[in-house]
Amino acid sequence: MPITRHFLGWDGPALPRAAAYLRDQLGQGDDGSDLSHLIAVLPAQRAGRRLLELLVVNAQAQGAALNPPQIVTAGRLPELLYQPQGRQAGDIDAQLAFIDAMRNLPTETMADLLPHPPGPDDLPGWWAYATQLRRLRDDLAAHRMTFADVPRLCADRGIDLRGEQRWAVLEQIEQAYQDTLRSLQLTDRESDRIVAITSKRCALDEDKHIVLIATPDLNDTAAAMLRLIGGRITSLIMAPDQHADGFDELGILRAEYWAKQHIDLQADQLAFVGRNSDQAGAVIDAVAEARQTFTQTDNNLSADQITVGLGDERFAGPVRRRLDLADIPCRSAAGSPTAQSRPALLLRALSRFMESHRLDALAELLRHPDIQTYLQRDHDDAQQTIDDWLTLLDKYATDHLQGQLTSTWLGDPDRIARLKTLHNKITTLLPEHFATRKPLPKWSETIAAALKTVYADVPLREHIPQEQQLALALEQIADRLREQAEFKETNPTCPNITASQAIALTLRRLVDSIIPDEHDGPAVELLGYLELPLDDAPVLTITGLNEGLIPSSRNADAFLPDSVRSKLSMNDNARRFGRDLMLLSAIIHSRPFVRLIASRRTDEGDPLTPSRLLLACDDTTLVKRIQSFFSDDETSTPPTLPIKPAGKNRFLIPKPIIAPEPLDKLSVTAFRAYIACPYRFYLRYVLKLASLSDQAIEMDPMSFGSITHTVLQAFGQSDLKHETNETNIKSFLNSALDNTIESQFGEDRRSVIRIQTEQLRERLDAFAEQQAELTQDGWHIQYAEQELATTITVDGTPFTIKGKVDRIDYHEQHGYRVFDYKTGDTDHKPDQTHRTGRGDERIWVDLQLPLYRDLCKELKITGPIELGYFNLPKKRDRVGPSLADWSDDDFTDATQTRDTVIRAIRDQHFWPPNEAPGLPDGYERICADHAMQRDELIAASFKQGGAS
């Protein structure tokens, strides 16, 4: 019986027609509901599930009981057509055997393939390379070729194959791999397939019939097996019979035929947008237009009748967010990667902490939500404890810049005790002797035990999608651990590894695993391009119709560039173009509403080109389409669908809220913050918001200054503060610096801290020279790091000003000098930092030094007082005092500015935000510093309510 071809046409969805054909033409029994003799082959699992749904619905409509066919994907079809000659190696058996073959080759031989191979104990590194090479091997096997065949075929066909020596190494690896499997009494699946074809051992059970449903891209291996079988094969082709020449007898497309075809696209089916980020908005516009169109025909359009095709997976996130804002439920048919699930991320964080025992690794682990739940179990005020621990850890990291955790904790004893408690609870999750090398199977139980400890009390209810996804992730991880536990330790390929390496290996084995994206009720489906032809939703929008995405291109390849693939008759860019043109033709003809979206530029502004599929048209249309794509008309309009409000607009700047009691005290440094931006002052001094991070690896300017102040305070309060010998001063400062650094950062401190310490030592040496001269000139330190507070009266109401004065010197003839130490890289001039403007128009932007005069009244200081900075910049010759030259009128003006600020703070005038500061301060997002049309955003925020 010859192979039968049947053309389903494309004036309607393919799968419903395929389901009807199976029942009406191939079904057995009186009602055609017995399909058990059929093997239905489809391109992907989702299409298989949908076919089964349609068959069930058809049977129910007839009141029959369905006896379903066996449904498989095209990738799994070959194993139904031959009998392996032995036990085939599983994934882990094959991978470790391949790694063993690579690692056992002489170093000089491997150098031709990998000039810099992973270290002998770097199993995850070898695993990554083995995965890459096995994919190359599988690609060749799909075209019935081996590593050894490539250089031979290239030589026969006159192909310039560069790097022939690499292929010789690959052939050696292949041979060693096969030898290893034979020694284990295992066979290789790809080799078994090729042997089955060459020895003509392919067969189909006599009572079976294969139905190929829309499989135009069936690979050479499967096609060769089917041709050996011959009869009892039906191919259902997703095209009208007028295109019969575009397919072979198995329904596999002939790329050269389709490359010459045109796609009948209408102008209103295309949407060209400015940038990639605009595509999500175009999707919303398309959905809105489709809803309006269906409403006019008295049909309501539900979410499950809409599909969004993704030319690039990176579009999934923006599209989902825009659909969510429009209150449209959606789900991704591709699901989410198991490797990005909560348990997998937890294992990755545990592995990193075991491997490095670094403070930032501990912080990463602590921020995992499931670790937080685990830590909360034993505390009454659990959330407060977690927030405290996170803040505590961030402050510890910022203060001490400790990289790797050692047995020595630094700083305050109470903080140390709390951190030890946290650290001990985390380390209970680590496997015993986790740094010891053990056979891979030994680690499965201990890794599973850590997961069990964390997730012991976490609910996993099936009816809650998020919990169901967590359960599926745990189940997939458990499957991998179970397979690893069952791996025989006596197997020569069994690796001896640490716990962190075992976790890394487990996670690598999850790279291609997916967790289904569940959603209650109807939802918009997000699909990859190759799944769209068999989707039967009436409304379809496809993003990413740009060259390089649809169709995809593989021009640059380390082993098989496109020119070589073409001459070896492998899938190449030309075949992908023909395939995608055929698929797009089927897509646009089989449903009433299709919208294709392409971007003119990337989000970075780089120009893009439209997909060649959009240019497969007559010359007149081609000119118009190119003109439309490259036009300058890129004005954007708001999405037609409403964006659901969440009470208040979440994108506006939150306005200040009036406090029951206004501030009645302030530090001298805070006045500058208010003058610079009342709103940022509110965030910092009223709400007390502060940015913390555990990412610092060196002293920032604030930490550098704090260390300097600590050393100079020790000097200013010592018996040497009146010393005139600079050598003695240097000796004291060096000792104080070493003690301070060791106390702050410990003995095992980072190299960068040691460098910064020596840089500070240079500045202190220069300070010692200046200090000796000042003392010789009759100036003596009277106060150092003196904390002061004074109460003034403004409009009859008291207000407290407080601050710490770095240093006050006294001279019998010249009176007092008040200094503020400055440790910036450049020297500071008091008037330049305190005032801005020109001439008589200068205004105060900082009141710190003038306010020191108010504070000094608390010390009963009388007589003249000079104000200034004691600079300790990078250049030694700039170290020393810099005094202000302010007149009485200037101080009067400063006092007026002080009182104006106090009045504004009392009246709680914290709006609007001013211009963003030159340096980041942690408030950038709250203040929308980088938003386009920020002034309009501030104005809109003003209307939202709140205080002024």
Coordinates of N, CA and C in Angstrom, one line a residue, residues 373 383 542 804 856:
T373 N 10.8 32.0 54.8 CA 9.7 31.2 55.4 C 10.3 30.2 56.4
Q383 N 8.2 38.3 60.5 CA 8.5 39.2 59.4 C 9.5 40.3 59.9
I542 N 1.3 38.2 16.0 CA 2.7 37.7 16.0 C 3.7 38.8 16.2
K804 N 28.0 67.2 65.3 CA 29.3 66.8 65.8 C 30.4 67.7 65.1
C856 N 28.7 76.4 69.0 CA 29.8 76.8 69.8 C 29.4 77.6 71.0

